[in-house]
Amino acid sequence: MTDMFQPNLDFAAADQAEAEEAFVVDLEGYEGPLHVLLALARTQKVDLLKLSITRLAEQYLAFIHEARRRNFALAADYLVMASWLAYLKSRLLLPRAEKGKAEEPPAELMAAALAFRLQKLEAMRKAVEAITGRPQLKRDVFTRGDPEATVIVPSDRIDASLYDLMAAYVTQRRKEQARHYNPTQRIEAFPLEAARDWLREIMPRLDDWTPLAEVAPQGDEAGGPSTASYVASTLSASLELVKEGGMDVKQTAAFDPLYLRRRDVGQPMELTP
Amino acid sequence: MSDLEFKPDEAEIERRVEALLFAAAGPLSAAEIARRLPEGADVGGAIAALRQRYQGRGVELECVADRWRFRTAPDLSFLMTEEREEPRRLSKAALETLAIIAYHQPCTRAEIESVRGVSLSRGTLDLLLEMGFVRLRGRRRTPGRPVTYATSDKFLEHFGLASVHDLPGVQDMRAAGLLDLSMPPGFEVPDPGRGPEEDEDLLSDLDHDSPEFAQDFVGEE
Amino acid sequence: MSDLEFKPDEAEIERRVEALLFAAAGPLSAAEIARRLPEGADVGGAIAALRQRYQGRGVELECVADRWRFRTAPDLSFLMTEEREEPRRLSKAALETLAIIAYHQPCTRAEIESVRGVSLSRGTLDLLLEMGFVRLRGRRRTPGRPVTYATSDKFLEHFGLASVHDLPGVQDMRAAGLLDLSMPPGFEVPDPGRGPEEDEDLLSDLDHDSPEFAQDFVGEE
């Protein structure tokens, strides 16, 4: 690894120890797959550009395996990275028989790109060390504690940034929103109990698959719960009945209409009058 | 630090006293200085040496009521009062008003007040006009023909914007972490780059006789 | 005052610059100093002389964000226990984000995320903005016109840097190609947060339009 600046990077040593025990799986310590990969790559103790991606892939997969064994809920990006690495590794190892899919870059190029990215992240982490290692104002160096009574103020600055402007605007709009919000105006909902009673009442008629919207009671023009509330409460109640074994629900695809039907097999308990 | 092994010599003590006096929020007594130095350090000697060193410089070491502090050489005090320019610090009200004008321009005083929910004190708009961040733009063709306000070129310059189109929008506010889930789904930020509105007469159109009208109000930048 | 009759010599100019810098509440630019001195005064020479004079003292003259200020010598920080303010601790994520912005500025949120390989969590960027270390700088002239971020003068002042060119290691990193934001071609690290094609488009767009990211319309003020 090349130390391009700040030779006293003691954090490298600390991380080394951490990386050697990389299988002490502590996802909390990592921000994302790239940070895990960087920690793993350090154990190879080579220039990041000469990194063995296949070894790195193995290490990472072992890490993921261990993490799953310990029942960590792994974020999707960890798993996607795992499969991508496994794929890259396989492409690196397989002899290049014929040309791969035209649009895909050679595996070596993809590997080099990953190495570059790790190198870049590493450089940024060193940069953090280098910057925070500098003498900081009010921590290491101090300006005049008691400037003169008649102060010379740097005059060509106005204390207002674009961020201040944005923040001021949002604050305003938020306040305005709060003013218009009227908590006494409650939205009337279709009660769940009523929805259950309603379902029990019409159950005998649900021999065929019926769209949810038709099963739910129709809203009243003059006030009362909204149509959405009728549908939502009816859906909740029907799911309860499905759980109890009194009903079936189906949907052919996401966002398609839901269909309800009375269940014939198994006795629907006390539902039948 | 390495205090324990390292026995500071006179020059080092002098440096330390210099730093302490410089950074202190008020005058320090010899005892207060000694407390922060290694035992046996000759504080009196260091102060005398420093006093000597700063003799005739732009800054001198002064003793007030047995305490020591740096102060400007008396003959240079004229420097301190001359050409003193206060930085223009925008008050919260001014910044908020400016933000509303920026995003909702052109807008009238009543519109600003309706967003802010409080009435605008006279000084706020005046200040913005005087600073040159805001200009009178025209008149709304509504009863009373209220004046409309907009931002000026100086505003764009100060905030580093090429045009009012470049004001950060909803996406940017979200990216900067300013908007969260508590914001209503319909929250929108107007695009302030619109041309003159239908119901608005621009001041420049109105006042053929006195094209300088707007400038007169806004003042020199 | 007696400026008109009295032609100040170099030593006198140096005294005056010293007095001004000591009295200032913040760093002063050479222009700000010159404004308070007789016309034709060699401010640069005076600053160089002062810098020399204070070399190795308890107080030193330093250039931050193209301005000058006196500050205590870094090796004496251990003395300053009373003056020390416990700085707001920045998370690892915030520090990395700050470093990426500092070394790659101006850069967009998407670029920060692509370096770190994770999406920026709420609170990271807005904390940096709120602390004043980072500022919105302009917009990239690419589809979507994303806002670009840069470091502020306060960042340079806090870490004692004369300019962003003085960031530690920046020359070496640039020479090694590490500050290039465009990834090698065909590189698609999976990123469930964003569509990979979108990401790639963005990066290649950048490549074509502007190899140096100089396209930010906002110049330095």
PDB file of N, CA and C in Angstrom, chain B residues 1 3 12 14-16 18-20 22-24 36-37 50 53-54 56-59 70 72-73 75-76 78-80 82-83 85 158 160-162 166-169 172 175-177 179-180, chain C residues 1 3 12 14-16 18-20 22-23 35-37 50 53-54 56-59 70-73 75-76 78-83 109 122 125-126 129 136-137 139 145 147 149 217-218 221:
ATOM      1  N   MET B   1       1.622  16.340  27.887  1.00  0.00           N
ATOM      2  CA  MET B   1       2.519  16.056  26.757  1.00  0.00           C
ATOM      3  C   MET B   1       3.902  15.654  27.275  1.00  0.00           C
ATOM      4  N   ASP B   3       5.893  17.355  28.727  1.00  0.00           N
ATOM      5  CA  ASP B   3       6.279  18.284  29.784  1.00  0.00           C
ATOM      6  C   ASP B   3       7.198  17.673  30.816  1.00  0.00           C
ATOM      7  N   GLU B  12      11.398  29.125  26.043  1.00  0.00           N
ATOM      8  CA  GLU B  12      10.174  28.338  25.915  1.00  0.00           C
ATOM      9  C   GLU B  12       9.096  28.878  26.857  1.00  0.00           C
ATOM     10  N   GLU B  14       8.800  31.884  27.783  1.00  0.00           N
ATOM     11  CA  GLU B  14       8.338  33.133  27.186  1.00  0.00           C
ATOM     12  C   GLU B  14       7.295  32.846  26.095  1.00  0.00           C
ATOM     13  N   ARG B  15       7.581  31.852  25.249  1.00  0.00           N
ATOM     14  CA  ARG B  15       6.626  31.475  24.205  1.00  0.00           C
ATOM     15  C   ARG B  15       5.276  31.111  24.810  1.00  0.00           C
ATOM     16  N   ARG B  16       5.352  30.330  25.867  1.00  0.00           N
ATOM     17  CA  ARG B  16       4.093  29.846  26.448  1.00  0.00           C
ATOM     18  C   ARG B  16       3.286  30.990  27.045  1.00  0.00           C
ATOM     19  N   GLU B  18       3.417  34.028  26.112  1.00  0.00           N
ATOM     20  CA  GLU B  18       2.908  34.783  24.968  1.00  0.00           C
ATOM     21  C   GLU B  18       1.606  34.161  24.448  1.00  0.00           C
ATOM     22  N   ALA B  19       1.624  32.851  24.268  1.00  0.00           N
ATOM     23  CA  ALA B  19       0.441  32.161  23.750  1.00  0.00           C
ATOM     24  C   ALA B  19      -0.735  32.279  24.723  1.00  0.00           C
ATOM     25  N   LEU B  20      -0.441  32.108  26.006  1.00  0.00           N
ATOM     26  CA  LEU B  20      -1.519  32.169  26.997  1.00  0.00           C
ATOM     27  C   LEU B  20      -2.164  33.546  27.017  1.00  0.00           C
ATOM     28  N   PHE B  22      -2.202  35.730  24.668  1.00  0.00           N
ATOM     29  CA  PHE B  22      -2.867  35.985  23.393  1.00  0.00           C
ATOM     30  C   PHE B  22      -4.260  35.345  23.355  1.00  0.00           C
ATOM     31  N   ALA B  23      -4.323  34.102  23.830  1.00  0.00           N
ATOM     32  CA  ALA B  23      -5.575  33.360  23.696  1.00  0.00           C
ATOM     33  C   ALA B  23      -6.563  33.632  24.821  1.00  0.00           C
ATOM     34  N   ALA B  24      -6.093  34.250  25.900  1.00  0.00           N
ATOM     35  CA  ALA B  24      -6.965  34.425  27.067  1.00  0.00           C
ATOM     36  C   ALA B  24      -8.131  35.359  26.748  1.00  0.00           C
ATOM     37  N   ARG B  36      -0.455  27.540  34.915  1.00  0.00           N
ATOM     38  CA  ARG B  36      -0.490  26.717  33.705  1.00  0.00           C
ATOM     39  C   ARG B  36       0.904  26.427  33.171  1.00  0.00           C
ATOM     40  N   LEU B  37       1.899  26.732  33.961  1.00  0.00           N
ATOM     41  CA  LEU B  37       3.281  26.475  33.532  1.00  0.00           C
ATOM     42  C   LEU B  37       3.923  25.482  34.496  1.00  0.00           C
ATOM     43  N   LEU B  50       8.909  39.623  27.397  1.00  0.00           N
ATOM     44  CA  LEU B  50       7.882  39.861  26.374  1.00  0.00           C
ATOM     45  C   LEU B  50       7.597  41.347  26.220  1.00  0.00           C
ATOM     46  N   ARG B  53      10.184  42.760  24.231  1.00  0.00           N
ATOM     47  CA  ARG B  53      10.088  42.324  22.845  1.00  0.00           C
ATOM     48  C   ARG B  53       9.025  43.108  22.079  1.00  0.00           C
ATOM     49  N   TYR B  54       7.942  43.410  22.733  1.00  0.00           N
ATOM     50  CA  TYR B  54       6.849  44.091  22.037  1.00  0.00           C
ATOM     51  C   TYR B  54       6.940  45.612  22.118  1.00  0.00           C
ATOM     52  N   GLY B  56       7.372  49.121  21.298  1.00  0.00           N
ATOM     53  CA  GLY B  56       7.427  49.832  20.026  1.00  0.00           C
ATOM     54  C   GLY B  56       6.789  49.097  18.854  1.00  0.00           C
ATOM     55  N   ARG B  57       6.256  47.915  19.110  1.00  0.00           N
ATOM     56  CA  ARG B  57       5.587  47.177  18.038  1.00  0.00           C
ATOM     57  C   ARG B  57       4.147  47.686  17.880  1.00  0.00           C
ATOM     58  N   GLY B  58       3.427  47.058  16.965  1.00  0.00           N
ATOM     59  CA  GLY B  58       2.034  47.466  16.761  1.00  0.00           C
ATOM     60  C   GLY B  58       1.146  47.048  17.920  1.00  0.00           C
ATOM     61  N   VAL B  59       1.618  46.081  18.650  1.00  0.00           N
ATOM     62  CA  VAL B  59       0.869  45.565  19.793  1.00  0.00           C
ATOM     63  C   VAL B  59       1.792  45.616  20.992  1.00  0.00           C
ATOM     64  N   PHE B  70      -2.440  41.932  26.006  1.00  0.00           N
ATOM     65  CA  PHE B  70      -1.968  42.611  24.800  1.00  0.00           C
ATOM     66  C   PHE B  70      -2.990  43.661  24.419  1.00  0.00           C
ATOM     67  N   THR B  72      -3.484  47.103  21.382  1.00  0.00           N
ATOM     68  CA  THR B  72      -2.924  47.877  20.275  1.00  0.00           C
ATOM     69  C   THR B  72      -2.087  49.036  20.809  1.00  0.00           C
ATOM     70  N   ALA B  73      -0.979  49.302  20.156  1.00  0.00           N
ATOM     71  CA  ALA B  73      -0.167  50.456  20.552  1.00  0.00           C
ATOM     72  C   ALA B  73      -1.038  51.710  20.505  1.00  0.00           C
ATOM     73  N   ASP B  75      -0.666  54.744  19.819  1.00  0.00           N
ATOM     74  CA  ASP B  75      -0.591  55.669  18.682  1.00  0.00           C
ATOM     75  C   ASP B  75      -1.254  55.098  17.434  1.00  0.00           C
ATOM     76  N   LEU B  76      -1.630  53.826  17.478  1.00  0.00           N
ATOM     77  CA  LEU B  76      -2.274  53.232  16.295  1.00  0.00           C
ATOM     78  C   LEU B  76      -3.780  53.085  16.479  1.00  0.00           C
ATOM     79  N   PHE B  78      -6.028  54.978  16.020  1.00  0.00           N
ATOM     80  CA  PHE B  78      -6.824  55.558  14.926  1.00  0.00           C
ATOM     81  C   PHE B  78      -7.153  54.521  13.854  1.00  0.00           C
ATOM     82  N   LEU B  79      -6.297  53.528  13.753  1.00  0.00           N
ATOM     83  CA  LEU B  79      -6.546  52.467  12.760  1.00  0.00           C
ATOM     84  C   LEU B  79      -7.814  51.694  13.086  1.00  0.00           C
ATOM     85  N   MET B  80      -8.070  51.619  14.373  1.00  0.00           N
ATOM     86  CA  MET B  80      -9.138  50.731  14.821  1.00  0.00           C
ATOM     87  C   MET B  80     -10.518  51.337  14.599  1.00  0.00           C
ATOM     88  N   GLU B  82     -11.139  53.811  12.253  1.00  0.00           N
ATOM     89  CA  GLU B  82     -11.318  54.275  10.891  1.00  0.00           C
ATOM     90  C   GLU B  82     -11.991  53.216  10.014  1.00  0.00           C
ATOM     91  N   GLU B  83     -12.830  53.667   9.146  1.00  0.00           N
ATOM     92  CA  GLU B  83     -13.387  52.792   8.111  1.00  0.00           C
ATOM     93  C   GLU B  83     -13.930  51.497   8.657  1.00  0.00           C
ATOM     94  N   GLU B  85     -16.343  48.840   9.106  1.00  0.00           N
ATOM     95  CA  GLU B  85     -17.545  48.421   8.390  1.00  0.00           C
ATOM     96  C   GLU B  85     -18.151  47.225   9.088  1.00  0.00           C
ATOM     97  N   HIS B 158     -24.646  37.607  -4.743  1.00  0.00           N
ATOM     98  CA  HIS B 158     -24.226  37.207  -3.398  1.00  0.00           C
ATOM     99  C   HIS B 158     -24.364  35.708  -3.182  1.00  0.00           C
ATOM    100  N   GLY B 160     -24.367  33.491  -5.439  1.00  0.00           N
ATOM    101  CA  GLY B 160     -23.685  32.721  -6.476  1.00  0.00           C
ATOM    102  C   GLY B 160     -24.633  31.996  -7.407  1.00  0.00           C
ATOM    103  N   LEU B 161     -25.685  32.654  -7.811  1.00  0.00           N
ATOM    104  CA  LEU B 161     -26.653  32.017  -8.694  1.00  0.00           C
ATOM    105  C   LEU B 161     -26.611  32.699 -10.058  1.00  0.00           C
ATOM    106  N   ALA B 162     -26.721  31.906 -11.111  1.00  0.00           N
ATOM    107  CA  ALA B 162     -26.733  32.492 -12.449  1.00  0.00           C
ATOM    108  C   ALA B 162     -28.083  33.140 -12.727  1.00  0.00           C
ATOM    109  N   ASP B 166     -32.020  28.927 -10.736  1.00  0.00           N
ATOM    110  CA  ASP B 166     -31.033  28.062 -10.097  1.00  0.00           C
ATOM    111  C   ASP B 166     -31.183  27.989  -8.589  1.00  0.00           C
ATOM    112  N   LEU B 167     -32.194  28.640  -8.054  1.00  0.00           N
ATOM    113  CA  LEU B 167     -32.454  28.467  -6.631  1.00  0.00           C
ATOM    114  C   LEU B 167     -32.696  26.989  -6.368  1.00  0.00           C
ATOM    115  N   PRO B 168     -32.171  26.486  -5.271  1.00  0.00           N
ATOM    116  CA  PRO B 168     -32.377  25.068  -4.983  1.00  0.00           C
ATOM    117  C   PRO B 168     -33.864  24.735  -4.936  1.00  0.00           C
ATOM    118  N   GLY B 169     -34.227  23.654  -5.559  1.00  0.00           N
ATOM    119  CA  GLY B 169     -35.627  23.246  -5.581  1.00  0.00           C
ATOM    120  C   GLY B 169     -35.919  22.189  -4.539  1.00  0.00           C
ATOM    121  N   ASP B 172     -33.360  19.460  -4.095  1.00  0.00           N
ATOM    122  CA  ASP B 172     -32.151  19.897  -3.410  1.00  0.00           C
ATOM    123  C   ASP B 172     -32.393  20.065  -1.915  1.00  0.00           C
ATOM    124  N   ALA B 175     -32.285  16.710  -0.597  1.00  0.00           N
ATOM    125  CA  ALA B 175     -30.903  16.212  -0.574  1.00  0.00           C
ATOM    126  C   ALA B 175     -30.137  16.830   0.584  1.00  0.00           C
ATOM    127  N   ALA B 176     -30.445  18.065   0.887  1.00  0.00           N
ATOM    128  CA  ALA B 176     -29.734  18.726   1.979  1.00  0.00           C
ATOM    129  C   ALA B 176     -30.339  18.365   3.328  1.00  0.00           C
ATOM    130  N   GLY B 177     -31.311  17.477   3.309  1.00  0.00           N
ATOM    131  CA  GLY B 177     -31.872  17.004   4.570  1.00  0.00           C
ATOM    132  C   GLY B 177     -32.857  17.964   5.207  1.00  0.00           C
ATOM    133  N   LEU B 179     -36.012  18.580   4.144  1.00  0.00           N
ATOM    134  CA  LEU B 179     -37.392  18.118   4.094  1.00  0.00           C
ATOM    135  C   LEU B 179     -37.442  16.706   4.634  1.00  0.00           C
ATOM    136  N   ASP B 180     -38.414  16.443   5.438  1.00  0.00           N
ATOM    137  CA  ASP B 180     -38.544  15.073   5.912  1.00  0.00           C
ATOM    138  C   ASP B 180     -39.982  14.621   5.689  1.00  0.00           C
TER     139      ASP B 180
ATOM    140  N   MET C   1      -5.820  61.055  10.094  1.00  0.00           N
ATOM    141  CA  MET C   1      -4.919  61.702  11.055  1.00  0.00           C
ATOM    142  C   MET C   1      -3.739  62.372  10.365  1.00  0.00           C
ATOM    143  N   ASP C   3      -1.657  61.094   8.580  1.00  0.00           N
ATOM    144  CA  ASP C   3      -1.224  60.288   7.449  1.00  0.00           C
ATOM    145  C   ASP C   3      -0.641  61.110   6.312  1.00  0.00           C
ATOM    146  N   GLU C  12       6.951  50.954   9.933  1.00  0.00           N
ATOM    147  CA  GLU C  12       5.688  51.493  10.428  1.00  0.00           C
ATOM    148  C   GLU C  12       4.505  50.729   9.815  1.00  0.00           C
ATOM    149  N   GLU C  14       4.582  47.706   8.865  1.00  0.00           N
ATOM    150  CA  GLU C  14       4.572  46.402   9.523  1.00  0.00           C
ATOM    151  C   GLU C  14       3.861  46.496  10.881  1.00  0.00           C
ATOM    152  N   ARG C  15       4.179  47.542  11.636  1.00  0.00           N
ATOM    153  CA  ARG C  15       3.523  47.764  12.938  1.00  0.00           C
ATOM    154  C   ARG C  15       2.010  47.832  12.759  1.00  0.00           C
ATOM    155  N   ARG C  16       1.601  48.587  11.732  1.00  0.00           N
ATOM    156  CA  ARG C  16       0.158  48.793  11.554  1.00  0.00           C
ATOM    157  C   ARG C  16      -0.540  47.485  11.165  1.00  0.00           C
ATOM    158  N   GLU C  18       0.471  44.570  11.899  1.00  0.00           N
ATOM    159  CA  GLU C  18       0.476  43.763  13.122  1.00  0.00           C
ATOM    160  C   GLU C  18      -0.702  44.143  14.020  1.00  0.00           C
ATOM    161  N   ALA C  19      -0.880  45.446  14.207  1.00  0.00           N
ATOM    162  CA  ALA C  19      -1.960  45.917  15.076  1.00  0.00           C
ATOM    163  C   ALA C  19      -3.324  45.498  14.522  1.00  0.00           C
ATOM    164  N   LEU C  20      -3.497  45.654  13.217  1.00  0.00           N
ATOM    165  CA  LEU C  20      -4.782  45.306  12.604  1.00  0.00           C
ATOM    166  C   LEU C  20      -5.077  43.818  12.760  1.00  0.00           C
ATOM    167  N   PHE C  22      -3.879  41.750  14.944  1.00  0.00           N
ATOM    168  CA  PHE C  22      -4.105  41.394  16.349  1.00  0.00           C
ATOM    169  C   PHE C  22      -5.518  41.755  16.783  1.00  0.00           C
ATOM    170  N   ALA C  23      -5.990  42.879  16.254  1.00  0.00           N
ATOM    171  CA  ALA C  23      -7.279  43.368  16.731  1.00  0.00           C
ATOM    172  C   ALA C  23      -8.458  42.724  16.029  1.00  0.00           C
ATOM    173  N   ARG C  35      -6.844  48.507   2.685  1.00  0.00           N
ATOM    174  CA  ARG C  35      -7.832  49.565   2.729  1.00  0.00           C
ATOM    175  C   ARG C  35      -7.628  50.490   3.927  1.00  0.00           C
ATOM    176  N   ARG C  36      -6.977  49.968   4.950  1.00  0.00           N
ATOM    177  CA  ARG C  36      -6.791  50.766   6.158  1.00  0.00           C
ATOM    178  C   ARG C  36      -5.399  51.364   6.256  1.00  0.00           C
ATOM    179  N   LEU C  37      -4.651  51.220   5.196  1.00  0.00           N
ATOM    180  CA  LEU C  37      -3.283  51.752   5.200  1.00  0.00           C
ATOM    181  C   LEU C  37      -3.161  52.819   4.117  1.00  0.00           C
ATOM    182  N   LEU C  50       6.301  40.041   9.006  1.00  0.00           N
ATOM    183  CA  LEU C  50       5.672  39.640  10.272  1.00  0.00           C
ATOM    184  C   LEU C  50       5.719  38.124  10.440  1.00  0.00           C
ATOM    185  N   ARG C  53       9.020  37.280  11.580  1.00  0.00           N
ATOM    186  CA  ARG C  53       9.245  37.729  12.954  1.00  0.00           C
ATOM    187  C   ARG C  53       8.595  36.800  13.969  1.00  0.00           C
ATOM    188  N   TYR C  54       7.435  36.276  13.631  1.00  0.00           N
ATOM    189  CA  TYR C  54       6.710  35.452  14.604  1.00  0.00           C
ATOM    190  C   TYR C  54       7.017  33.960  14.467  1.00  0.00           C
ATOM    191  N   GLY C  56       8.196  30.549  15.051  1.00  0.00           N
ATOM    192  CA  GLY C  56       8.719  29.889  16.249  1.00  0.00           C
ATOM    193  C   GLY C  56       8.296  30.526  17.556  1.00  0.00           C
ATOM    194  N   ARG C  57       7.519  31.604  17.494  1.00  0.00           N
ATOM    195  CA  ARG C  57       7.051  32.231  18.729  1.00  0.00           C
ATOM    196  C   ARG C  57       5.819  31.476  19.256  1.00  0.00           C
ATOM    197  N   GLY C  58       5.306  31.974  20.379  1.00  0.00           N
ATOM    198  CA  GLY C  58       4.103  31.343  20.933  1.00  0.00           C
ATOM    199  C   GLY C  58       2.874  31.645  20.103  1.00  0.00           C
ATOM    200  N   VAL C  59       2.974  32.718  19.326  1.00  0.00           N
ATOM    201  CA  VAL C  59       1.889  33.131  18.451  1.00  0.00           C
ATOM    202  C   VAL C  59       2.469  33.203  17.049  1.00  0.00           C
ATOM    203  N   PHE C  70      -3.437  35.758  13.214  1.00  0.00           N
ATOM    204  CA  PHE C  70      -2.532  35.242  14.237  1.00  0.00           C
ATOM    205  C   PHE C  70      -3.239  34.122  14.968  1.00  0.00           C
ATOM    206  N   ARG C  71      -2.459  33.126  15.350  1.00  0.00           N
ATOM    207  CA  ARG C  71      -3.005  32.057  16.179  1.00  0.00           C
ATOM    208  C   ARG C  71      -1.878  31.472  17.012  1.00  0.00           C
ATOM    209  N   THR C  72      -2.244  30.771  18.058  1.00  0.00           N
ATOM    210  CA  THR C  72      -1.220  30.192  18.929  1.00  0.00           C
ATOM    211  C   THR C  72      -0.498  29.069  18.201  1.00  0.00           C
ATOM    212  N   ALA C  73       0.735  28.809  18.606  1.00  0.00           N
ATOM    213  CA  ALA C  73       1.513  27.750  17.972  1.00  0.00           C
ATOM    214  C   ALA C  73       0.884  26.391  18.279  1.00  0.00           C
ATOM    215  N   ASP C  75       2.056  23.503  18.757  1.00  0.00           N
ATOM    216  CA  ASP C  75       2.689  22.641  19.764  1.00  0.00           C
ATOM    217  C   ASP C  75       2.333  23.067  21.184  1.00  0.00           C
ATOM    218  N   LEU C  76       1.693  24.208  21.329  1.00  0.00           N
ATOM    219  CA  LEU C  76       1.332  24.667  22.671  1.00  0.00           C
ATOM    220  C   LEU C  76      -0.128  24.353  23.008  1.00  0.00           C
ATOM    221  N   PHE C  78      -1.483  21.984  24.319  1.00  0.00           N
ATOM    222  CA  PHE C  78      -1.728  21.372  25.631  1.00  0.00           C
ATOM    223  C   PHE C  78      -1.922  22.409  26.734  1.00  0.00           C
ATOM    224  N   LEU C  79      -1.408  23.631  26.487  1.00  0.00           N
ATOM    225  CA  LEU C  79      -1.541  24.692  27.496  1.00  0.00           C
ATOM    226  C   LEU C  79      -2.958  25.239  27.577  1.00  0.00           C
ATOM    227  N   MET C  80      -3.674  25.086  26.483  1.00  0.00           N
ATOM    228  CA  MET C  80      -4.897  25.869  26.308  1.00  0.00           C
ATOM    229  C   MET C  80      -6.121  25.167  26.849  1.00  0.00           C
ATOM    230  N   THR C  81      -5.980  24.530  27.962  1.00  0.00           N
ATOM    231  CA  THR C  81      -7.098  23.747  28.483  1.00  0.00           C
ATOM    232  C   THR C  81      -8.325  24.604  28.750  1.00  0.00           C
ATOM    233  N   GLU C  82      -8.102  25.846  29.176  1.00  0.00           N
ATOM    234  CA  GLU C  82      -9.260  26.669  29.531  1.00  0.00           C
ATOM    235  C   GLU C  82      -9.984  27.197  28.301  1.00  0.00           C
ATOM    236  N   GLU C  83      -9.215  27.423  27.248  1.00  0.00           N
ATOM    237  CA  GLU C  83      -9.822  28.011  26.060  1.00  0.00           C
ATOM    238  C   GLU C  83     -10.454  26.952  25.168  1.00  0.00           C
ATOM    239  N   ARG C 109     -24.106  15.135  -4.911  1.00  0.00           N
ATOM    240  CA  ARG C 109     -24.462  14.101  -3.953  1.00  0.00           C
ATOM    241  C   ARG C 109     -24.237  12.701  -4.542  1.00  0.00           C
ATOM    242  N   ARG C 122     -29.600  10.507   5.883  1.00  0.00           N
ATOM    243  CA  ARG C 122     -30.111  11.802   6.322  1.00  0.00           C
ATOM    244  C   ARG C 122     -29.242  12.309   7.460  1.00  0.00           C
ATOM    245  N   LEU C 125     -25.140  15.206   5.280  1.00  0.00           N
ATOM    246  CA  LEU C 125     -24.845  16.411   4.518  1.00  0.00           C
ATOM    247  C   LEU C 125     -25.404  17.650   5.208  1.00  0.00           C
ATOM    248  N   ASP C 126     -26.592  17.514   5.786  1.00  0.00           N
ATOM    249  CA  ASP C 126     -27.161  18.725   6.397  1.00  0.00           C
ATOM    250  C   ASP C 126     -26.382  19.135   7.639  1.00  0.00           C
ATOM    251  N   LEU C 129     -23.542  21.082   6.292  1.00  0.00           N
ATOM    252  CA  LEU C 129     -24.025  22.384   5.825  1.00  0.00           C
ATOM    253  C   LEU C 129     -24.325  23.301   7.003  1.00  0.00           C
ATOM    254  N   LEU C 136     -23.450  24.958  -0.625  1.00  0.00           N
ATOM    255  CA  LEU C 136     -23.960  24.688  -1.958  1.00  0.00           C
ATOM    256  C   LEU C 136     -23.203  25.600  -2.890  1.00  0.00           C
ATOM    257  N   ARG C 137     -22.733  25.064  -3.984  1.00  0.00           N
ATOM    258  CA  ARG C 137     -21.901  25.903  -4.813  1.00  0.00           C
ATOM    259  C   ARG C 137     -22.537  26.273  -6.133  1.00  0.00           C
ATOM    260  N   ARG C 139     -24.645  24.381  -9.849  1.00  0.00           N
ATOM    261  CA  ARG C 139     -25.314  23.223 -10.430  1.00  0.00           C
ATOM    262  C   ARG C 139     -24.459  22.677 -11.551  1.00  0.00           C
ATOM    263  N   ARG C 145     -29.580  18.812 -13.646  1.00  0.00           N
ATOM    264  CA  ARG C 145     -28.868  19.942 -13.072  1.00  0.00           C
ATOM    265  C   ARG C 145     -28.659  19.797 -11.566  1.00  0.00           C
ATOM    266  N   VAL C 147     -27.301  19.881  -7.827  1.00  0.00           N
ATOM    267  CA  VAL C 147     -26.554  20.870  -7.047  1.00  0.00           C
ATOM    268  C   VAL C 147     -25.159  20.328  -6.750  1.00  0.00           C
ATOM    269  N   TYR C 149     -21.635  20.625  -4.365  1.00  0.00           N
ATOM    270  CA  TYR C 149     -21.206  21.037  -3.040  1.00  0.00           C
ATOM    271  C   TYR C 149     -19.711  21.353  -3.050  1.00  0.00           C
ATOM    272  N   PHE C 217     -21.145  27.011 -13.007  1.00  0.00           N
ATOM    273  CA  PHE C 217     -21.189  28.388 -13.477  1.00  0.00           C
ATOM    274  C   PHE C 217     -20.789  29.349 -12.386  1.00  0.00           C
ATOM    275  N   VAL C 218     -20.870  28.901 -11.167  1.00  0.00           N
ATOM    276  CA  VAL C 218     -20.643  29.837 -10.081  1.00  0.00           C
ATOM    277  C   VAL C 218     -19.153  30.037  -9.893  1.00  0.00           C
ATOM    278  N   GLU C 221     -16.395  33.972  -5.393  1.00  0.00           N
ATOM    279  CA  GLU C 221     -16.778  35.377  -5.264  1.00  0.00           C
ATOM    280  C   GLU C 221     -15.529  36.234  -5.136  1.00  0.00           C
TER     281      GLU C 221
END
